């Protein structure tokens, strides 16, 4: 196995015994700013640059199969290098599913109340699915491939597509060819530090709050204030020491009932937690359901 990834989580690959091959990635902050403006995550130029980097890794390792977890350029690279691709994705993105993409909260939609936002977006949803990923289709054309013209087809593009979900939670009425359920992958990197539970007592319910890799830190003070007001002790995952200190100053109600760490093993926390508050990442969702 050759494992390729960005620098942010390369240590997770190293903990499994891999020497990860570096891939350049756009920052989470850049992605978030573009989404807030109603733009796609990447420009066509960035996708083409990704494709070149992906193809270089493929040609150097010469694999029999590429497995890609939402690296949207990888389908183009795999096609142009002639290597079969297995895409990993959540089932709600399946073109054969009944999931309806909700209205975005950024761009012009941020000025509308939620009910009106959903009503307006329902009228243009097919156009949004077609034109929002236009940079991907532009990149495909530049690389000699036909456009896919649908966000869901881009997310699931590959010779095979494995859904990281339970069919009971996300049924697919019309399963596309080559698609199948792999099931949730509840995995924790090795050698993670223990969670900061020393200051957490057993006399109050515990809330596990996780920012994941793409959570918006600006909402944390309101989330933590409400959670503390509801009587919970809080263990927060995803923030470093400096940001944690800022939170303590911003939310005095956390005094004596809050602890945090950048990255730790969540299992001991989930065994004691009464509730999880997260950004919707399926890894955290399924870990919580398992407990």
PDB file of C-alpha atoms in Angstrom:
ATOM      1  CA  UNK A   1       0.000   0.000   0.000  1.00  0.00           C
ATOM      2  CA  UNK A   2       1.152   3.524  -0.813  1.00  0.00           C
ATOM      3  CA  UNK A   3      -0.734   6.098   1.268  1.00  0.00           C
ATOM      4  CA  UNK A   4      -0.904   9.672  -0.050  1.00  0.00           C
ATOM      5  CA  UNK A   5      -2.379  12.608   1.869  1.00  0.00           C
ATOM      6  CA  UNK A   6      -1.969  16.233   2.873  1.00  0.00           C
ATOM      7  CA  UNK A   7       0.336  17.267   5.684  1.00  0.00           C
ATOM      8  CA  UNK A   8      -2.389  17.992   8.255  1.00  0.00           C
ATOM      9  CA  UNK A   9      -3.131  14.341   9.046  1.00  0.00           C
ATOM     10  CA  UNK A  10       0.026  12.617   7.853  1.00  0.00           C
ATOM     11  CA  UNK A  11       0.833  11.526  11.429  1.00  0.00           C
ATOM     12  CA  UNK A  12      -2.271   9.324  11.388  1.00  0.00           C
ATOM     13  CA  UNK A  13      -0.838   7.416   8.421  1.00  0.00           C
ATOM     14  CA  UNK A  14       2.558   7.164  10.099  1.00  0.00           C
ATOM     15  CA  UNK A  15       0.934   5.668  13.209  1.00  0.00           C
ATOM     16  CA  UNK A  16      -0.265   2.809  10.971  1.00  0.00           C
ATOM     17  CA  UNK A  17       3.248   2.154   9.677  1.00  0.00           C
ATOM     18  CA  UNK A  18       2.983   4.054   6.385  1.00  0.00           C
ATOM     19  CA  UNK A  19       5.386   6.638   5.042  1.00  0.00           C
ATOM     20  CA  UNK A  20       2.780   8.954   3.497  1.00  0.00           C
ATOM     21  CA  UNK A  21       3.393  10.449   0.086  1.00  0.00           C
ATOM     22  CA  UNK A  22       2.748  14.206   0.251  1.00  0.00           C
ATOM     23  CA  UNK A  23      -0.156  15.771  -1.653  1.00  0.00           C
ATOM     24  CA  UNK A  24      -0.808  19.492  -1.650  1.00  0.00           C
ATOM     25  CA  UNK A  25      -4.261  20.450  -0.387  1.00  0.00           C
ATOM     26  CA  UNK A  26      -6.222  23.684  -0.171  1.00  0.00           C
ATOM     27  CA  UNK A  27      -6.676  24.854   3.407  1.00  0.00           C
ATOM     28  CA  UNK A  28      -9.940  24.275   5.277  1.00  0.00           C
ATOM     29  CA  UNK A  29     -10.177  28.040   5.803  1.00  0.00           C
ATOM     30  CA  UNK A  30     -10.011  28.691   2.050  1.00  0.00           C
ATOM     31  CA  UNK A  31     -12.719  26.083   1.410  1.00  0.00           C
ATOM     32  CA  UNK A  32     -14.923  27.643   4.084  1.00  0.00           C
ATOM     33  CA  UNK A  33     -14.511  31.170   2.708  1.00  0.00           C
ATOM     34  CA  UNK A  34     -15.424  30.027  -0.792  1.00  0.00           C
ATOM     35  CA  UNK A  35     -18.503  28.178   0.432  1.00  0.00           C
ATOM     36  CA  UNK A  36     -19.623  31.254   2.353  1.00  0.00           C
ATOM     37  CA  UNK A  37     -19.498  33.128  -0.962  1.00  0.00           C
ATOM     38  CA  UNK A  38     -21.469  30.426  -2.750  1.00  0.00           C
ATOM     39  CA  UNK A  39     -18.417  29.241  -4.696  1.00  0.00           C
ATOM     40  CA  UNK A  40     -17.095  25.727  -5.314  1.00  0.00           C
ATOM     41  CA  UNK A  41     -14.315  24.411  -3.044  1.00  0.00           C
ATOM     42  CA  UNK A  42     -11.642  24.556  -5.751  1.00  0.00           C
ATOM     43  CA  UNK A  43     -10.860  26.452  -8.928  1.00  0.00           C
ATOM     44  CA  UNK A  44     -10.382  24.582 -12.209  1.00  0.00           C
ATOM     45  CA  UNK A  45      -6.663  25.443 -12.130  1.00  0.00           C
ATOM     46  CA  UNK A  46      -6.329  23.942  -8.634  1.00  0.00           C
ATOM     47  CA  UNK A  47      -8.101  20.758  -9.723  1.00  0.00           C
ATOM     48  CA  UNK A  48      -5.837  20.369 -12.748  1.00  0.00           C
ATOM     49  CA  UNK A  49      -2.817  20.849 -10.460  1.00  0.00           C
ATOM     50  CA  UNK A  50      -4.258  18.186  -8.140  1.00  0.00           C
ATOM     51  CA  UNK A  51      -4.716  15.837 -11.119  1.00  0.00           C
ATOM     52  CA  UNK A  52      -1.062  16.240 -12.119  1.00  0.00           C
ATOM     53  CA  UNK A  53       0.079  15.509  -8.563  1.00  0.00           C
ATOM     54  CA  UNK A  54      -2.248  12.500  -8.293  1.00  0.00           C
ATOM     55  CA  UNK A  55      -1.103  11.119 -11.657  1.00  0.00           C
ATOM     56  CA  UNK A  56       2.530  11.497 -10.624  1.00  0.00           C
ATOM     57  CA  UNK A  57       1.909   9.420  -7.492  1.00  0.00           C
ATOM     58  CA  UNK A  58       0.027   6.780  -9.515  1.00  0.00           C
ATOM     59  CA  UNK A  59       2.764   6.504 -12.134  1.00  0.00           C
ATOM     60  CA  UNK A  60       5.522   6.293  -9.529  1.00  0.00           C
ATOM     61  CA  UNK A  61       3.825   3.527  -7.495  1.00  0.00           C
ATOM     62  CA  UNK A  62       1.983   1.806 -10.365  1.00  0.00           C
ATOM     63  CA  UNK A  63      -0.878   0.406  -8.256  1.00  0.00           C
ATOM     64  CA  UNK A  64      -3.419  -2.195  -9.311  1.00  0.00           C
ATOM     65  CA  UNK A  65      -6.178  -0.188  -7.607  1.00  0.00           C
ATOM     66  CA  UNK A  66      -6.601   3.372  -6.337  1.00  0.00           C
ATOM     67  CA  UNK A  67      -8.831   3.953  -3.297  1.00  0.00           C
ATOM     68  CA  UNK A  68      -9.885   7.567  -2.857  1.00  0.00           C
ATOM     69  CA  UNK A  69     -11.760   9.261  -0.016  1.00  0.00           C
ATOM     70  CA  UNK A  70     -13.372  12.300  -1.684  1.00  0.00           C
ATOM     71  CA  UNK A  71     -10.212  13.428  -3.471  1.00  0.00           C
ATOM     72  CA  UNK A  72     -12.293  14.867  -6.301  1.00  0.00           C
ATOM     73  CA  UNK A  73      -9.380  15.059  -8.737  1.00  0.00           C
ATOM     74  CA  UNK A  74      -8.492  11.392  -8.354  1.00  0.00           C
ATOM     75  CA  UNK A  75     -11.131  10.109 -10.770  1.00  0.00           C
ATOM     76  CA  UNK A  76      -9.610  12.233 -13.520  1.00  0.00           C
ATOM     77  CA  UNK A  77      -6.088  11.066 -12.655  1.00  0.00           C
ATOM     78  CA  UNK A  78      -7.142   7.415 -12.511  1.00  0.00           C
ATOM     79  CA  UNK A  79      -8.930   7.670 -15.866  1.00  0.00           C
ATOM     80  CA  UNK A  80      -5.976   9.315 -17.593  1.00  0.00           C
ATOM     81  CA  UNK A  81      -3.494   6.784 -16.166  1.00  0.00           C
ATOM     82  CA  UNK A  82      -5.695   3.738 -16.828  1.00  0.00           C
ATOM     83  CA  UNK A  83      -5.923   2.501 -13.223  1.00  0.00           C
ATOM     84  CA  UNK A  84      -9.266   1.373 -11.701  1.00  0.00           C
ATOM     85  CA  UNK A  85     -10.619   3.544  -8.892  1.00  0.00           C
ATOM     86  CA  UNK A  86     -12.669   2.678  -5.806  1.00  0.00           C
ATOM     87  CA  UNK A  87     -14.334   5.813  -4.402  1.00  0.00           C
ATOM     88  CA  UNK A  88     -15.293   5.992  -0.728  1.00  0.00           C
ATOM     89  CA  UNK A  89     -18.219   8.271   0.057  1.00  0.00           C
ATOM     90  CA  UNK A  90     -21.291   8.637   2.243  1.00  0.00           C
ATOM     91  CA  UNK A  91     -24.487   7.133   0.847  1.00  0.00           C
ATOM     92  CA  UNK A  92     -26.451  10.386   0.899  1.00  0.00           C
ATOM     93  CA  UNK A  93     -24.405  11.488  -2.129  1.00  0.00           C
ATOM     94  CA  UNK A  94     -25.554   8.536  -4.231  1.00  0.00           C
ATOM     95  CA  UNK A  95     -27.151   9.502  -7.572  1.00  0.00           C
ATOM     96  CA  UNK A  96     -29.602   6.625  -6.923  1.00  0.00           C
ATOM     97  CA  UNK A  97     -30.661   7.853  -3.495  1.00  0.00           C
ATOM     98  CA  UNK A  98     -33.559   9.980  -2.321  1.00  0.00           C
ATOM     99  CA  UNK A  99     -31.434  12.525  -0.445  1.00  0.00           C
ATOM    100  CA  UNK A 100     -32.252  16.139  -1.306  1.00  0.00           C
ATOM    101  CA  UNK A 101     -29.366  18.567  -1.126  1.00  0.00           C
ATOM    102  CA  UNK A 102     -30.417  21.235   1.408  1.00  0.00           C
ATOM    103  CA  UNK A 103     -30.276  24.940   0.670  1.00  0.00           C
ATOM    104  CA  UNK A 104     -26.868  26.523   1.299  1.00  0.00           C
ATOM    105  CA  UNK A 105     -26.582  29.063   4.096  1.00  0.00           C
ATOM    106  CA  UNK A 106     -23.952  31.140   2.272  1.00  0.00           C
ATOM    107  CA  UNK A 107     -23.950  33.373  -0.780  1.00  0.00           C
ATOM    108  CA  UNK A 108     -27.212  35.147  -1.548  1.00  0.00           C
ATOM    109  CA  UNK A 109     -29.141  32.550   0.484  1.00  0.00           C
ATOM    110  CA  UNK A 110     -27.740  33.883   3.762  1.00  0.00           C
ATOM    111  CA  UNK A 111     -30.130  36.839   3.489  1.00  0.00           C
ATOM    112  CA  UNK A 112     -33.246  34.615   3.454  1.00  0.00           C
ATOM    113  CA  UNK A 113     -35.059  33.056   6.436  1.00  0.00           C
ATOM    114  CA  UNK A 114     -34.736  29.230   6.506  1.00  0.00           C
ATOM    115  CA  UNK A 115     -38.234  28.401   5.192  1.00  0.00           C
ATOM    116  CA  UNK A 116     -37.965  30.825   2.276  1.00  0.00           C
ATOM    117  CA  UNK A 117     -34.397  29.671   1.623  1.00  0.00           C
ATOM    118  CA  UNK A 118     -35.532  26.049   1.235  1.00  0.00           C
ATOM    119  CA  UNK A 119     -38.503  27.016  -0.937  1.00  0.00           C
ATOM    120  CA  UNK A 120     -36.349  29.116  -3.252  1.00  0.00           C
ATOM    121  CA  UNK A 121     -33.604  26.505  -3.471  1.00  0.00           C
ATOM    122  CA  UNK A 122     -36.074  23.720  -4.297  1.00  0.00           C
ATOM    123  CA  UNK A 123     -36.788  25.527  -7.560  1.00  0.00           C
ATOM    124  CA  UNK A 124     -33.146  25.603  -8.630  1.00  0.00           C
ATOM    125  CA  UNK A 125     -31.790  22.430  -6.986  1.00  0.00           C
ATOM    126  CA  UNK A 126     -31.241  20.562 -10.299  1.00  0.00           C
ATOM    127  CA  UNK A 127     -29.363  23.569 -11.695  1.00  0.00           C
ATOM    128  CA  UNK A 128     -27.293  23.822  -8.489  1.00  0.00           C
ATOM    129  CA  UNK A 129     -26.296  20.166  -8.702  1.00  0.00           C
ATOM    130  CA  UNK A 130     -25.250  20.734 -12.319  1.00  0.00           C
ATOM    131  CA  UNK A 131     -23.481  24.092 -12.167  1.00  0.00           C
ATOM    132  CA  UNK A 132     -22.026  24.300  -8.642  1.00  0.00           C
ATOM    133  CA  UNK A 133     -19.222  21.826  -9.543  1.00  0.00           C
ATOM    134  CA  UNK A 134     -18.522  23.587 -12.866  1.00  0.00           C
ATOM    135  CA  UNK A 135     -14.768  23.886 -12.063  1.00  0.00           C
ATOM    136  CA  UNK A 136     -14.632  20.074 -11.898  1.00  0.00           C
ATOM    137  CA  UNK A 137     -16.290  19.724 -15.288  1.00  0.00           C
ATOM    138  CA  UNK A 138     -13.981  22.386 -16.723  1.00  0.00           C
ATOM    139  CA  UNK A 139     -10.984  20.460 -15.397  1.00  0.00           C
ATOM    140  CA  UNK A 140     -12.314  17.219 -16.889  1.00  0.00           C
ATOM    141  CA  UNK A 141     -12.623  18.874 -20.316  1.00  0.00           C
ATOM    142  CA  UNK A 142      -9.073  20.208 -20.055  1.00  0.00           C
ATOM    143  CA  UNK A 143      -7.900  16.668 -19.316  1.00  0.00           C
ATOM    144  CA  UNK A 144      -9.793  15.184 -22.279  1.00  0.00           C
ATOM    145  CA  UNK A 145     -12.746  13.710 -20.362  1.00  0.00           C
ATOM    146  CA  UNK A 146     -16.463  14.313 -20.679  1.00  0.00           C
ATOM    147  CA  UNK A 147     -18.182  16.416 -17.987  1.00  0.00           C
ATOM    148  CA  UNK A 148     -20.354  14.643 -15.412  1.00  0.00           C
ATOM    149  CA  UNK A 149     -22.815  17.540 -14.953  1.00  0.00           C
ATOM    150  CA  UNK A 150     -23.951  16.486 -11.476  1.00  0.00           C
ATOM    151  CA  UNK A 151     -22.341  17.059  -8.069  1.00  0.00           C
ATOM    152  CA  UNK A 152     -23.408  13.589  -6.901  1.00  0.00           C
ATOM    153  CA  UNK A 153     -21.776  11.924  -9.901  1.00  0.00           C
ATOM    154  CA  UNK A 154     -18.533  13.774  -9.167  1.00  0.00           C
ATOM    155  CA  UNK A 155     -18.592  12.675  -5.520  1.00  0.00           C
ATOM    156  CA  UNK A 156     -19.161   9.020  -6.437  1.00  0.00           C
ATOM    157  CA  UNK A 157     -17.109   8.882  -9.649  1.00  0.00           C
ATOM    158  CA  UNK A 158     -15.030   5.750 -10.029  1.00  0.00           C
ATOM    159  CA  UNK A 159     -15.085   2.221 -11.407  1.00  0.00           C
ATOM    160  CA  UNK A 160     -16.534   1.243  -8.035  1.00  0.00           C
ATOM    161  CA  UNK A 161     -18.080   3.231  -5.194  1.00  0.00           C
ATOM    162  CA  UNK A 162     -18.332   2.058  -1.585  1.00  0.00           C
ATOM    163  CA  UNK A 163     -20.817   3.689   0.790  1.00  0.00           C
ATOM    164  CA  UNK A 164     -19.480   4.204   4.310  1.00  0.00           C
ATOM    165  CA  UNK A 165     -22.947   3.933   5.847  1.00  0.00           C
ATOM    166  CA  UNK A 166     -25.543   1.476   7.090  1.00  0.00           C
ATOM    167  CA  UNK A 167     -28.260   0.712   4.523  1.00  0.00           C
ATOM    168  CA  UNK A 168     -30.863   0.939   7.317  1.00  0.00           C
ATOM    169  CA  UNK A 169     -29.991   4.618   7.803  1.00  0.00           C
ATOM    170  CA  UNK A 170     -29.406   5.549   4.154  1.00  0.00           C
ATOM    171  CA  UNK A 171     -31.383   3.275   1.801  1.00  0.00           C
ATOM    172  CA  UNK A 172     -30.644   3.609  -1.923  1.00  0.00           C
ATOM    173  CA  UNK A 173     -33.774   2.924  -4.004  1.00  0.00           C
ATOM    174  CA  UNK A 174     -31.823   2.677  -7.267  1.00  0.00           C
ATOM    175  CA  UNK A 175     -28.315   1.341  -6.661  1.00  0.00           C
ATOM    176  CA  UNK A 176     -25.980   2.454  -9.476  1.00  0.00           C
ATOM    177  CA  UNK A 177     -23.825  -0.163 -11.146  1.00  0.00           C
ATOM    178  CA  UNK A 178     -20.582  -0.820  -9.280  1.00  0.00           C
ATOM    179  CA  UNK A 179     -21.872   0.781  -6.050  1.00  0.00           C
ATOM    180  CA  UNK A 180     -22.200  -1.131  -2.775  1.00  0.00           C
ATOM    181  CA  UNK A 181     -22.369  -0.678   0.993  1.00  0.00           C
ATOM    182  CA  UNK A 182     -19.069  -1.113   2.797  1.00  0.00           C
ATOM    183  CA  UNK A 183     -20.510   0.094   6.095  1.00  0.00           C
ATOM    184  CA  UNK A 184     -19.251   2.631   8.628  1.00  0.00           C
ATOM    185  CA  UNK A 185     -15.505   2.683   9.256  1.00  0.00           C
ATOM    186  CA  UNK A 186     -15.108   3.329  12.972  1.00  0.00           C
ATOM    187  CA  UNK A 187     -11.349   3.801  13.156  1.00  0.00           C
ATOM    188  CA  UNK A 188      -9.091   5.689  15.561  1.00  0.00           C
ATOM    189  CA  UNK A 189      -5.405   6.371  14.835  1.00  0.00           C
ATOM    190  CA  UNK A 190      -2.947   4.581  17.064  1.00  0.00           C
ATOM    191  CA  UNK A 191      -0.794   6.334  19.638  1.00  0.00           C
ATOM    192  CA  UNK A 192      -3.319   9.096  20.301  1.00  0.00           C
ATOM    193  CA  UNK A 193      -3.086  10.659  23.755  1.00  0.00           C
ATOM    194  CA  UNK A 194      -5.702   9.825  26.353  1.00  0.00           C
ATOM    195  CA  UNK A 195      -8.571  12.320  26.591  1.00  0.00           C
ATOM    196  CA  UNK A 196      -8.346  15.079  29.222  1.00  0.00           C
ATOM    197  CA  UNK A 197     -10.796  13.555  31.709  1.00  0.00           C
ATOM    198  CA  UNK A 198      -8.953  14.187  34.988  1.00  0.00           C
ATOM    199  CA  UNK A 199     -11.026  17.249  35.874  1.00  0.00           C
ATOM    200  CA  UNK A 200     -14.360  15.713  34.850  1.00  0.00           C
ATOM    201  CA  UNK A 201     -16.447  14.410  37.747  1.00  0.00           C
ATOM    202  CA  UNK A 202     -19.109  11.719  37.612  1.00  0.00           C
ATOM    203  CA  UNK A 203     -21.866  13.745  39.270  1.00  0.00           C
ATOM    204  CA  UNK A 204     -22.981  15.618  36.131  1.00  0.00           C
ATOM    205  CA  UNK A 205     -23.828  14.431  32.596  1.00  0.00           C
ATOM    206  CA  UNK A 206     -21.026  14.690  30.065  1.00  0.00           C
ATOM    207  CA  UNK A 207     -21.202  16.206  26.563  1.00  0.00           C
ATOM    208  CA  UNK A 208     -18.612  15.366  23.909  1.00  0.00           C
ATOM    209  CA  UNK A 209     -18.159  18.256  21.468  1.00  0.00           C
ATOM    210  CA  UNK A 210     -16.100  17.628  18.314  1.00  0.00           C
ATOM    211  CA  UNK A 211     -15.110  20.164  15.662  1.00  0.00           C
ATOM    212  CA  UNK A 212     -13.867  17.487  13.261  1.00  0.00           C
ATOM    213  CA  UNK A 213     -11.666  18.644  10.395  1.00  0.00           C
ATOM    214  CA  UNK A 214     -13.988  21.326   9.043  1.00  0.00           C
ATOM    215  CA  UNK A 215     -16.052  22.726  11.909  1.00  0.00           C
ATOM    216  CA  UNK A 216     -16.573  26.484  12.143  1.00  0.00           C
ATOM    217  CA  UNK A 217     -14.888  27.719  15.334  1.00  0.00           C
ATOM    218  CA  UNK A 218     -16.954  30.920  15.353  1.00  0.00           C
ATOM    219  CA  UNK A 219     -20.024  29.007  16.574  1.00  0.00           C
ATOM    220  CA  UNK A 220     -18.210  27.382  19.508  1.00  0.00           C
ATOM    221  CA  UNK A 221     -18.848  30.050  22.183  1.00  0.00           C
ATOM    222  CA  UNK A 222     -22.615  29.862  21.620  1.00  0.00           C
ATOM    223  CA  UNK A 223     -22.589  26.047  21.503  1.00  0.00           C
ATOM    224  CA  UNK A 224     -20.512  25.696  24.659  1.00  0.00           C
ATOM    225  CA  UNK A 225     -22.465  28.355  26.544  1.00  0.00           C
ATOM    226  CA  UNK A 226     -25.760  26.611  25.795  1.00  0.00           C
ATOM    227  CA  UNK A 227     -24.332  23.189  26.660  1.00  0.00           C
ATOM    228  CA  UNK A 228     -22.975  24.438  29.989  1.00  0.00           C
ATOM    229  CA  UNK A 229     -26.277  26.187  30.752  1.00  0.00           C
ATOM    230  CA  UNK A 230     -28.053  22.853  30.222  1.00  0.00           C
ATOM    231  CA  UNK A 231     -25.987  21.380  33.079  1.00  0.00           C
ATOM    232  CA  UNK A 232     -23.391  19.407  31.133  1.00  0.00           C
ATOM    233  CA  UNK A 233     -19.696  19.002  31.688  1.00  0.00           C
ATOM    234  CA  UNK A 234     -17.911  19.334  28.357  1.00  0.00           C
ATOM    235  CA  UNK A 235     -14.986  17.588  26.672  1.00  0.00           C
ATOM    236  CA  UNK A 236     -14.049  19.395  23.449  1.00  0.00           C
ATOM    237  CA  UNK A 237     -11.975  17.877  20.650  1.00  0.00           C
ATOM    238  CA  UNK A 238     -10.254  19.833  17.889  1.00  0.00           C
ATOM    239  CA  UNK A 239      -8.747  22.957  19.476  1.00  0.00           C
ATOM    240  CA  UNK A 240      -5.192  23.743  20.548  1.00  0.00           C
ATOM    241  CA  UNK A 241      -4.127  25.317  23.831  1.00  0.00           C
ATOM    242  CA  UNK A 242      -4.248  28.947  22.664  1.00  0.00           C
ATOM    243  CA  UNK A 243      -7.755  28.669  21.192  1.00  0.00           C
ATOM    244  CA  UNK A 244      -8.938  26.811  24.291  1.00  0.00           C
ATOM    245  CA  UNK A 245      -7.632  29.601  26.526  1.00  0.00           C
ATOM    246  CA  UNK A 246      -9.513  32.162  24.411  1.00  0.00           C
ATOM    247  CA  UNK A 247     -12.708  30.149  24.819  1.00  0.00           C
ATOM    248  CA  UNK A 248     -12.353  30.033  28.588  1.00  0.00           C
ATOM    249  CA  UNK A 249     -12.107  33.809  28.654  1.00  0.00           C
ATOM    250  CA  UNK A 250     -15.016  34.259  26.227  1.00  0.00           C
ATOM    251  CA  UNK A 251     -17.366  31.887  28.075  1.00  0.00           C
ATOM    252  CA  UNK A 252     -16.958  32.294  31.875  1.00  0.00           C
ATOM    253  CA  UNK A 253     -19.733  29.734  32.440  1.00  0.00           C
ATOM    254  CA  UNK A 254     -17.286  26.990  31.435  1.00  0.00           C
ATOM    255  CA  UNK A 255     -15.219  27.402  34.595  1.00  0.00           C
ATOM    256  CA  UNK A 256     -14.928  24.072  36.406  1.00  0.00           C
ATOM    257  CA  UNK A 257     -16.863  22.051  33.835  1.00  0.00           C
ATOM    258  CA  UNK A 258     -14.811  22.211  30.625  1.00  0.00           C
ATOM    259  CA  UNK A 259     -11.722  20.511  29.262  1.00  0.00           C
ATOM    260  CA  UNK A 260     -10.301  20.281  25.742  1.00  0.00           C
ATOM    261  CA  UNK A 261      -7.588  18.786  23.557  1.00  0.00           C
ATOM    262  CA  UNK A 262      -6.414  19.099  19.962  1.00  0.00           C
ATOM    263  CA  UNK A 263      -6.603  15.403  19.116  1.00  0.00           C
ATOM    264  CA  UNK A 264      -7.195  12.468  21.463  1.00  0.00           C
ATOM    265  CA  UNK A 265      -8.793   9.022  21.588  1.00  0.00           C
ATOM    266  CA  UNK A 266     -12.549   9.689  21.893  1.00  0.00           C
ATOM    267  CA  UNK A 267     -13.541   6.195  23.045  1.00  0.00           C
ATOM    268  CA  UNK A 268     -13.155   6.783  26.821  1.00  0.00           C
ATOM    269  CA  UNK A 269     -15.161  10.009  26.473  1.00  0.00           C
ATOM    270  CA  UNK A 270     -17.943   8.392  24.460  1.00  0.00           C
ATOM    271  CA  UNK A 271     -18.272   5.597  27.026  1.00  0.00           C
ATOM    272  CA  UNK A 272     -19.219   8.235  29.614  1.00  0.00           C
ATOM    273  CA  UNK A 273     -20.947  10.816  27.409  1.00  0.00           C
ATOM    274  CA  UNK A 274     -24.691  11.465  27.487  1.00  0.00           C
ATOM    275  CA  UNK A 275     -24.668  13.411  24.209  1.00  0.00           C
ATOM    276  CA  UNK A 276     -22.398  14.205  21.261  1.00  0.00           C
ATOM    277  CA  UNK A 277     -22.409  17.585  19.506  1.00  0.00           C
ATOM    278  CA  UNK A 278     -20.475  17.544  16.249  1.00  0.00           C
ATOM    279  CA  UNK A 279     -20.206  19.009  12.761  1.00  0.00           C
ATOM    280  CA  UNK A 280     -21.921  16.018  11.150  1.00  0.00           C
ATOM    281  CA  UNK A 281     -18.846  13.962  10.273  1.00  0.00           C
ATOM    282  CA  UNK A 282     -19.955  10.355   9.819  1.00  0.00           C
ATOM    283  CA  UNK A 283     -16.950   9.031  11.763  1.00  0.00           C
ATOM    284  CA  UNK A 284     -18.020  10.833  14.934  1.00  0.00           C
ATOM    285  CA  UNK A 285     -21.695  10.037  14.292  1.00  0.00           C
ATOM    286  CA  UNK A 286     -21.099   6.288  13.996  1.00  0.00           C
ATOM    287  CA  UNK A 287     -18.668   6.224  16.934  1.00  0.00           C
ATOM    288  CA  UNK A 288     -21.386   7.864  19.019  1.00  0.00           C
ATOM    289  CA  UNK A 289     -24.122   5.503  17.805  1.00  0.00           C
ATOM    290  CA  UNK A 290     -21.876   2.554  18.679  1.00  0.00           C
ATOM    291  CA  UNK A 291     -21.899   3.741  22.306  1.00  0.00           C
TER     292      UNK A 291
END
